[in-house]
Amino acid sequence: MEYAPPPPELVDQISALYSLRQNQLHVEEIERADRAQLRVWIQGRGEYHFPDGHVGAVFPVTIFGPTSGVIHGVGYGPLHVVGVGLQPAAWGTLMGPDAALWADRTIDATTIFGDSATELHRAISASDNTQQHFTLLCDFITTAITAMNETAPTAFISIMEEWLIERVDPKVDVLVERLGLGMRQIERLSKRYYGLPPKTLARKYRALRVAAAMARGDDLNELGLGDTFYDQSHLIRELKRFAGLTPQQIAQHQSSLLVEVAQGLKGLEGQVSAIVSGA
């Protein structure tokens, strides 16, 4: 995998850009819970099995809603996929008022963007230059956001991001106080832009931070993550739900994709938000 940060003007819209090449004819891999994604399949085909049992098809340009748990991916290669993580602001803007309904689902991008998605696939497929692929993706996102009438609530998202980053186990009452909104409204907005209510969202990023640190071989105590869970069984349950592996399996590098993602995003530290590079 290759990773690249978004250009400065898109850092609030894009988490990271990436390119994946896989030469095997058949591959099955777990994919951790994550933010929304937009992926262009240049070569190969596949399908995604979501936490609720739904099987999502792969389209030439595929949008993934935010995921609530681990995904099991099946690919028929060789594979070449380029993609971009969508920040909550971009997800909310691009997907309209029904954004929350697309969590744990794949969407054919042509149903949202029409012929421009087909043109994006054609342009990216015509080039073998990764940097050119990333440029085309950024231009596509910029044009799409500009064309939409939706405007994401930047103040709400900023407070949510700070709340998720500053503590490994953030408290919901702190979030309520900072936002000055009722719990029902906060949950509605959180689902709208993040795909999950605040408590589950906090659990998701807590597990991802720990799983990423383990995948990189970092010392959890040095990172302040050593006492993150109640006990070992709690740790195992949360990592299995959001990262798909037990601590022992992560340490044994049973998912090469988890290692690649953890190392790739950490390599963007200082160029992307802390919640992206830390998880």
mmCIF file of C-alpha atoms in Angstrom:
data_model
loop_
_atom_site.group_PDB
_atom_site.id
_atom_site.type_symbol
_atom_site.label_atom_id
_atom_site.label_comp_id
_atom_site.label_asym_id
_atom_site.label_seq_id
_atom_site.Cartn_x
_atom_site.Cartn_y
_atom_site.Cartn_z
ATOM 1 C CA MET A 1 0.000 0.000 0.000
ATOM 2 C CA GLU A 2 1.019 3.599 -0.623
ATOM 3 C CA TYR A 3 -0.354 6.467 1.467
ATOM 4 C CA ALA A 4 -0.374 10.212 0.941
ATOM 5 C CA PRO A 5 -1.822 13.122 2.906
ATOM 6 C CA PRO A 6 -4.534 15.316 1.402
ATOM 7 C CA PRO A 7 -3.605 18.757 0.116
ATOM 8 C CA PRO A 8 -3.947 21.408 2.867
ATOM 9 C CA GLU A 9 -7.184 22.798 1.438
ATOM 10 C CA LEU A 10 -8.845 19.367 1.744
ATOM 11 C CA VAL A 11 -7.562 18.249 5.151
ATOM 12 C CA ASP A 12 -11.028 18.785 6.695
ATOM 13 C CA GLN A 13 -12.634 16.747 3.916
ATOM 14 C CA ILE A 14 -10.168 13.899 3.279
ATOM 15 C CA SER A 15 -8.421 11.759 5.886
ATOM 16 C CA ALA A 16 -5.817 10.144 3.618
ATOM 17 C CA LEU A 17 -5.253 8.925 0.068
ATOM 18 C CA TYR A 18 -4.083 5.380 -0.612
ATOM 19 C CA SER A 19 -3.278 2.887 -3.339
ATOM 20 C CA LEU A 20 -3.495 -0.881 -2.883
ATOM 21 C CA ARG A 21 -1.992 -3.479 -5.203
ATOM 22 C CA GLN A 22 -2.465 -7.207 -4.593
ATOM 23 C CA ASN A 23 -1.173 -9.819 -7.032
ATOM 24 C CA GLN A 24 -2.931 -12.883 -5.608
ATOM 25 C CA LEU A 25 -5.802 -14.376 -7.589
ATOM 26 C CA HIS A 26 -7.915 -14.823 -4.446
ATOM 27 C CA VAL A 27 -7.573 -12.975 -1.165
ATOM 28 C CA GLU A 28 -9.692 -12.832 1.976
ATOM 29 C CA GLU A 29 -8.842 -10.126 4.500
ATOM 30 C CA ILE A 30 -10.400 -8.412 7.460
ATOM 31 C CA GLU A 31 -10.791 -4.662 7.355
ATOM 32 C CA ARG A 32 -11.133 -2.712 10.569
ATOM 33 C CA ALA A 33 -14.045 -0.402 11.333
ATOM 34 C CA ASP A 34 -13.361 2.944 9.716
ATOM 35 C CA ARG A 35 -14.690 6.231 8.422
ATOM 36 C CA ALA A 36 -16.467 6.520 5.083
ATOM 37 C CA GLN A 37 -14.438 5.746 1.955
ATOM 38 C CA LEU A 38 -14.482 6.334 -1.784
ATOM 39 C CA ARG A 39 -12.634 3.700 -3.811
ATOM 40 C CA VAL A 40 -11.888 3.305 -7.500
ATOM 41 C CA TRP A 41 -11.409 -0.292 -8.616
ATOM 42 C CA ILE A 42 -8.907 -0.194 -11.459
ATOM 43 C CA GLN A 43 -8.394 -3.941 -11.585
ATOM 44 C CA GLY A 44 -10.062 -6.952 -9.963
ATOM 45 C CA ARG A 45 -13.414 -7.504 -8.304
ATOM 46 C CA GLY A 46 -14.703 -8.431 -4.878
ATOM 47 C CA GLU A 47 -17.329 -8.128 -2.184
ATOM 48 C CA TYR A 48 -17.565 -6.970 1.425
ATOM 49 C CA HIS A 49 -19.301 -8.739 4.311
ATOM 50 C CA PHE A 50 -20.502 -6.195 6.883
ATOM 51 C CA PRO A 51 -21.094 -6.701 10.641
ATOM 52 C CA ASP A 52 -24.867 -7.087 10.266
ATOM 53 C CA GLY A 53 -24.505 -9.845 7.666
ATOM 54 C CA HIS A 54 -25.115 -7.619 4.652
ATOM 55 C CA VAL A 55 -22.937 -8.410 1.627
ATOM 56 C CA GLY A 56 -21.921 -5.280 -0.267
ATOM 57 C CA ALA A 57 -21.085 -5.364 -3.952
ATOM 58 C CA VAL A 58 -18.057 -3.646 -5.430
ATOM 59 C CA PHE A 59 -18.651 -1.085 -8.186
ATOM 60 C CA PRO A 60 -16.089 0.628 -10.457
ATOM 61 C CA VAL A 61 -16.337 3.610 -8.103
ATOM 62 C CA THR A 62 -17.596 2.496 -4.720
ATOM 63 C CA ILE A 63 -18.622 4.575 -1.724
ATOM 64 C CA PHE A 64 -18.515 2.958 1.709
ATOM 65 C CA GLY A 65 -20.532 4.371 4.557
ATOM 66 C CA PRO A 66 -18.860 4.585 7.988
ATOM 67 C CA THR A 67 -18.527 1.101 9.461
ATOM 68 C CA SER A 68 -19.608 -0.017 12.920
ATOM 69 C CA GLY A 69 -17.402 -3.087 13.068
ATOM 70 C CA VAL A 70 -14.937 -5.229 11.197
ATOM 71 C CA ILE A 71 -15.566 -6.014 7.511
ATOM 72 C CA HIS A 72 -14.569 -9.252 5.812
ATOM 73 C CA GLY A 73 -13.402 -8.549 2.286
ATOM 74 C CA VAL A 74 -13.113 -11.084 -0.517
ATOM 75 C CA GLY A 75 -11.104 -10.118 -3.580
ATOM 76 C CA TYR A 76 -10.479 -11.771 -6.924
ATOM 77 C CA GLY A 77 -7.284 -10.412 -8.340
ATOM 78 C CA PRO A 78 -4.876 -9.237 -9.275
ATOM 79 C CA LEU A 79 -6.258 -6.156 -7.514
ATOM 80 C CA HIS A 80 -5.478 -2.496 -7.944
ATOM 81 C CA VAL A 81 -7.613 -0.082 -5.933
ATOM 82 C CA VAL A 82 -7.082 3.583 -5.168
ATOM 83 C CA GLY A 83 -9.141 5.376 -2.587
ATOM 84 C CA VAL A 84 -9.659 8.165 -0.149
ATOM 85 C CA GLY A 85 -11.015 8.324 3.374
ATOM 86 C CA LEU A 86 -13.890 10.775 3.717
ATOM 87 C CA GLN A 87 -13.956 12.988 6.782
ATOM 88 C CA PRO A 88 -17.366 13.555 8.454
ATOM 89 C CA ALA A 89 -17.715 16.963 6.779
ATOM 90 C CA ALA A 90 -17.267 15.485 3.297
ATOM 91 C CA TRP A 91 -19.488 12.503 4.052
ATOM 92 C CA GLY A 92 -22.319 14.720 5.244
ATOM 93 C CA THR A 93 -21.969 17.168 2.368
ATOM 94 C CA LEU A 94 -21.701 14.619 -0.418
ATOM 95 C CA MET A 95 -24.302 12.130 0.745
ATOM 96 C CA GLY A 96 -27.117 14.514 1.638
ATOM 97 C CA PRO A 97 -29.668 14.177 4.470
ATOM 98 C CA ASP A 98 -29.825 10.360 4.257
ATOM 99 C CA ALA A 99 -26.120 9.878 4.975
ATOM 100 C CA ALA A 100 -26.642 7.937 8.207
ATOM 101 C CA LEU A 101 -28.697 5.326 6.348
ATOM 102 C CA TRP A 102 -25.609 4.255 4.385
ATOM 103 C CA ALA A 103 -23.511 3.131 7.358
ATOM 104 C CA ASP A 104 -22.223 -0.437 6.837
ATOM 105 C CA ARG A 105 -23.150 -0.393 3.161
ATOM 106 C CA THR A 106 -21.536 0.038 -0.254
ATOM 107 C CA ILE A 107 -23.009 2.414 -2.800
ATOM 108 C CA ASP A 108 -22.507 2.694 -6.546
ATOM 109 C CA ALA A 109 -21.044 6.194 -6.856
ATOM 110 C CA THR A 110 -22.885 6.784 -10.131
ATOM 111 C CA THR A 111 -26.168 6.892 -8.181
ATOM 112 C CA ILE A 112 -24.842 9.965 -6.358
ATOM 113 C CA PHE A 113 -22.505 11.591 -8.869
ATOM 114 C CA GLY A 114 -23.793 10.318 -12.216
ATOM 115 C CA ASP A 115 -21.495 10.375 -15.225
ATOM 116 C CA SER A 116 -18.728 12.172 -13.326
ATOM 117 C CA ALA A 117 -18.031 8.960 -11.371
ATOM 118 C CA THR A 118 -17.731 7.023 -14.633
ATOM 119 C CA GLU A 119 -15.387 9.693 -15.984
ATOM 120 C CA LEU A 120 -13.274 9.456 -12.823
ATOM 121 C CA HIS A 121 -12.932 5.699 -13.273
ATOM 122 C CA ARG A 122 -11.990 6.121 -16.915
ATOM 123 C CA ALA A 123 -9.368 8.790 -16.168
ATOM 124 C CA ILE A 124 -7.752 6.863 -13.322
ATOM 125 C CA SER A 125 -7.752 3.592 -15.266
ATOM 126 C CA ALA A 126 -5.977 5.326 -18.160
ATOM 127 C CA SER A 127 -2.975 6.191 -15.966
ATOM 128 C CA ASP A 128 -0.498 4.024 -14.070
ATOM 129 C CA ASN A 129 0.857 6.954 -12.053
ATOM 130 C CA THR A 130 -0.173 6.852 -8.401
ATOM 131 C CA GLN A 131 0.328 10.558 -7.843
ATOM 132 C CA GLN A 132 -1.866 11.269 -10.852
ATOM 133 C CA HIS A 133 -4.514 8.977 -9.367
ATOM 134 C CA PHE A 134 -4.410 10.946 -6.119
ATOM 135 C CA THR A 135 -4.672 14.257 -7.973
ATOM 136 C CA LEU A 136 -7.705 13.032 -9.908
ATOM 137 C CA LEU A 137 -9.375 11.882 -6.679
ATOM 138 C CA CYS A 138 -8.764 15.233 -4.983
ATOM 139 C CA ASP A 139 -10.091 17.141 -7.983
ATOM 140 C CA PHE A 140 -13.186 14.927 -8.025
ATOM 141 C CA ILE A 141 -13.890 15.484 -4.319
ATOM 142 C CA THR A 142 -13.360 19.242 -4.643
ATOM 143 C CA THR A 143 -15.726 19.513 -7.606
ATOM 144 C CA ALA A 144 -18.365 17.319 -5.963
ATOM 145 C CA ILE A 145 -18.339 19.259 -2.691
ATOM 146 C CA THR A 146 -18.552 22.570 -4.541
ATOM 147 C CA ALA A 147 -21.581 21.331 -6.501
ATOM 148 C CA MET A 148 -23.553 20.236 -3.434
ATOM 149 C CA ASN A 149 -25.938 22.485 -1.524
ATOM 150 C CA GLU A 150 -25.355 20.714 1.801
ATOM 151 C CA THR A 151 -23.092 22.385 4.349
ATOM 152 C CA ALA A 152 -21.659 20.355 7.219
ATOM 153 C CA PRO A 153 -21.780 21.890 10.746
ATOM 154 C CA THR A 154 -18.080 22.556 11.214
ATOM 155 C CA ALA A 155 -18.443 23.656 14.843
ATOM 156 C CA PHE A 156 -20.152 20.399 15.808
ATOM 157 C CA ILE A 157 -17.571 18.290 13.979
ATOM 158 C CA SER A 158 -14.662 20.234 15.482
ATOM 159 C CA ILE A 159 -15.948 19.671 19.012
ATOM 160 C CA MET A 160 -16.566 15.994 18.293
ATOM 161 C CA GLU A 161 -13.034 15.557 16.959
ATOM 162 C CA GLU A 162 -11.479 17.244 19.979
ATOM 163 C CA TRP A 163 -13.611 15.124 22.299
ATOM 164 C CA LEU A 164 -12.520 11.902 20.591
ATOM 165 C CA ILE A 165 -8.823 12.826 20.555
ATOM 166 C CA GLU A 166 -8.111 14.332 23.961
ATOM 167 C CA ARG A 167 -8.905 11.202 26.005
ATOM 168 C CA VAL A 168 -8.772 7.497 25.241
ATOM 169 C CA ASP A 169 -12.077 7.024 27.068
ATOM 170 C CA PRO A 170 -14.015 10.281 26.545
ATOM 171 C CA LYS A 171 -17.086 10.942 28.690
ATOM 172 C CA VAL A 172 -20.405 11.742 27.039
ATOM 173 C CA ASP A 173 -21.400 14.261 29.731
ATOM 174 C CA VAL A 174 -18.338 16.331 28.749
ATOM 175 C CA LEU A 175 -19.526 16.313 25.135
ATOM 176 C CA VAL A 176 -23.031 17.394 26.143
ATOM 177 C CA GLU A 177 -21.635 20.303 28.151
ATOM 178 C CA ARG A 178 -19.396 21.498 25.322
ATOM 179 C CA LEU A 179 -22.033 21.280 22.622
ATOM 180 C CA GLY A 180 -24.833 22.737 24.704
ATOM 181 C CA LEU A 181 -27.327 20.432 22.986
ATOM 182 C CA GLY A 182 -29.722 17.757 24.194
ATOM 183 C CA MET A 183 -28.585 14.143 24.061
ATOM 184 C CA ARG A 184 -31.157 13.200 21.449
ATOM 185 C CA GLN A 185 -29.959 15.937 19.098
ATOM 186 C CA ILE A 186 -26.313 15.025 19.673
ATOM 187 C CA GLU A 187 -27.011 11.385 18.848
ATOM 188 C CA ARG A 188 -28.881 12.389 15.684
ATOM 189 C CA LEU A 189 -26.003 14.575 14.478
ATOM 190 C CA SER A 190 -23.389 11.995 15.436
ATOM 191 C CA LYS A 191 -25.162 9.311 13.412
ATOM 192 C CA ARG A 192 -25.619 11.753 10.544
ATOM 193 C CA TYR A 193 -21.918 12.605 10.196
ATOM 194 C CA TYR A 194 -20.125 9.670 11.861
ATOM 195 C CA GLY A 195 -22.588 6.829 11.338
ATOM 196 C CA LEU A 196 -22.682 5.956 15.056
ATOM 197 C CA PRO A 197 -23.929 7.461 18.337
ATOM 198 C CA PRO A 198 -21.232 9.089 20.531
ATOM 199 C CA LYS A 199 -20.743 6.225 23.004
ATOM 200 C CA THR A 200 -20.227 3.644 20.278
ATOM 201 C CA LEU A 201 -18.061 6.063 18.308
ATOM 202 C CA ALA A 202 -15.797 6.563 21.330
ATOM 203 C CA ARG A 203 -15.501 2.789 21.769
ATOM 204 C CA LYS A 204 -14.643 2.416 18.086
ATOM 205 C CA TYR A 205 -11.770 4.906 18.147
ATOM 206 C CA ARG A 206 -10.487 3.630 21.482
ATOM 207 C CA ALA A 207 -10.218 0.115 20.032
ATOM 208 C CA LEU A 208 -8.673 1.375 16.792
ATOM 209 C CA ARG A 209 -6.003 3.367 18.617
ATOM 210 C CA VAL A 210 -5.011 0.347 20.681
ATOM 211 C CA ALA A 211 -5.133 -2.054 17.719
ATOM 212 C CA ALA A 212 -3.015 0.283 15.580
ATOM 213 C CA ALA A 213 -0.439 0.665 18.343
ATOM 214 C CA MET A 214 -0.260 -3.116 18.786
ATOM 215 C CA ALA A 215 0.056 -3.668 15.024
ATOM 216 C CA ARG A 216 3.025 -1.274 14.944
ATOM 217 C CA GLY A 217 4.606 -2.927 17.978
ATOM 218 C CA ASP A 218 4.363 0.226 20.101
ATOM 219 C CA ASP A 219 4.486 0.186 23.903
ATOM 220 C CA LEU A 220 0.918 0.791 25.109
ATOM 221 C CA ASN A 221 2.045 2.138 28.478
ATOM 222 C CA GLU A 222 4.294 4.745 26.857
ATOM 223 C CA LEU A 223 1.323 5.908 24.783
ATOM 224 C CA GLY A 224 -0.972 6.073 27.799
ATOM 225 C CA LEU A 225 -3.064 3.188 26.497
ATOM 226 C CA GLY A 226 -2.081 0.529 29.018
ATOM 227 C CA ASP A 227 -5.141 0.889 31.266
ATOM 228 C CA THR A 228 -7.661 1.543 28.522
ATOM 229 C CA PHE A 229 -9.933 -1.450 29.198
ATOM 230 C CA TYR A 230 -11.435 -2.955 32.338
ATOM 231 C CA ASP A 231 -9.702 -6.309 31.934
ATOM 232 C CA GLN A 232 -8.298 -8.680 29.324
ATOM 233 C CA SER A 233 -11.681 -10.060 28.301
ATOM 234 C CA HIS A 234 -12.994 -6.523 27.731
ATOM 235 C CA LEU A 235 -9.930 -5.745 25.592
ATOM 236 C CA ILE A 236 -10.421 -8.884 23.513
ATOM 237 C CA ARG A 237 -14.127 -8.205 22.916
ATOM 238 C CA GLU A 238 -13.586 -4.625 21.789
ATOM 239 C CA LEU A 239 -10.639 -5.406 19.520
ATOM 240 C CA LYS A 240 -12.498 -8.307 17.927
ATOM 241 C CA ARG A 241 -15.497 -6.092 17.204
ATOM 242 C CA PHE A 242 -13.679 -3.090 15.751
ATOM 243 C CA ALA A 243 -10.363 -4.523 14.484
ATOM 244 C CA GLY A 244 -11.316 -8.155 13.915
ATOM 245 C CA LEU A 245 -8.464 -9.761 15.863
ATOM 246 C CA THR A 246 -7.454 -10.596 19.413
ATOM 247 C CA PRO A 247 -4.351 -8.921 20.892
ATOM 248 C CA GLN A 248 -2.370 -12.123 20.315
ATOM 249 C CA GLN A 249 -3.456 -12.320 16.681
ATOM 250 C CA ILE A 250 -2.520 -8.672 16.137
ATOM 251 C CA ALA A 251 0.908 -9.265 17.696
ATOM 252 C CA GLN A 252 1.380 -12.227 15.358
ATOM 253 C CA HIS A 253 0.546 -9.998 12.360
ATOM 254 C CA GLN A 254 -2.294 -12.248 11.237
ATOM 255 C CA SER A 255 -3.688 -9.343 9.201
ATOM 256 C CA SER A 256 -1.136 -7.763 6.888
ATOM 257 C CA LEU A 257 -3.728 -5.132 5.956
ATOM 258 C CA LEU A 258 -4.107 -3.992 9.576
ATOM 259 C CA VAL A 259 -0.330 -3.565 9.833
ATOM 260 C CA GLU A 260 -0.132 -1.685 6.518
ATOM 261 C CA VAL A 261 -2.938 0.680 7.523
ATOM 262 C CA ALA A 262 -1.535 1.318 11.019
ATOM 263 C CA GLN A 263 1.954 2.050 9.715
ATOM 264 C CA GLY A 264 0.760 4.010 6.692
ATOM 265 C CA LEU A 265 -1.457 6.370 8.676
ATOM 266 C CA LYS A 266 1.171 6.827 11.392
ATOM 267 C CA GLY A 267 3.559 7.897 8.651
ATOM 268 C CA LEU A 268 1.256 10.850 7.924
ATOM 269 C CA GLU A 269 1.534 12.191 11.485
ATOM 270 C CA GLY A 270 1.667 15.978 11.462
ATOM 271 C CA GLN A 271 0.108 16.136 7.988
ATOM 272 C CA VAL A 272 -3.331 14.862 8.969
ATOM 273 C CA SER A 273 -5.515 15.184 12.068
ATOM 274 C CA ALA A 274 -4.390 13.274 15.167
ATOM 275 C CA ILE A 275 -7.460 11.062 15.080
ATOM 276 C CA VAL A 276 -6.400 9.848 11.592
ATOM 277 C CA SER A 277 -2.697 9.239 12.254
ATOM 278 C CA GLY A 278 -3.306 7.832 15.754
ATOM 279 C CA ALA A 279 -5.804 5.189 14.700
#
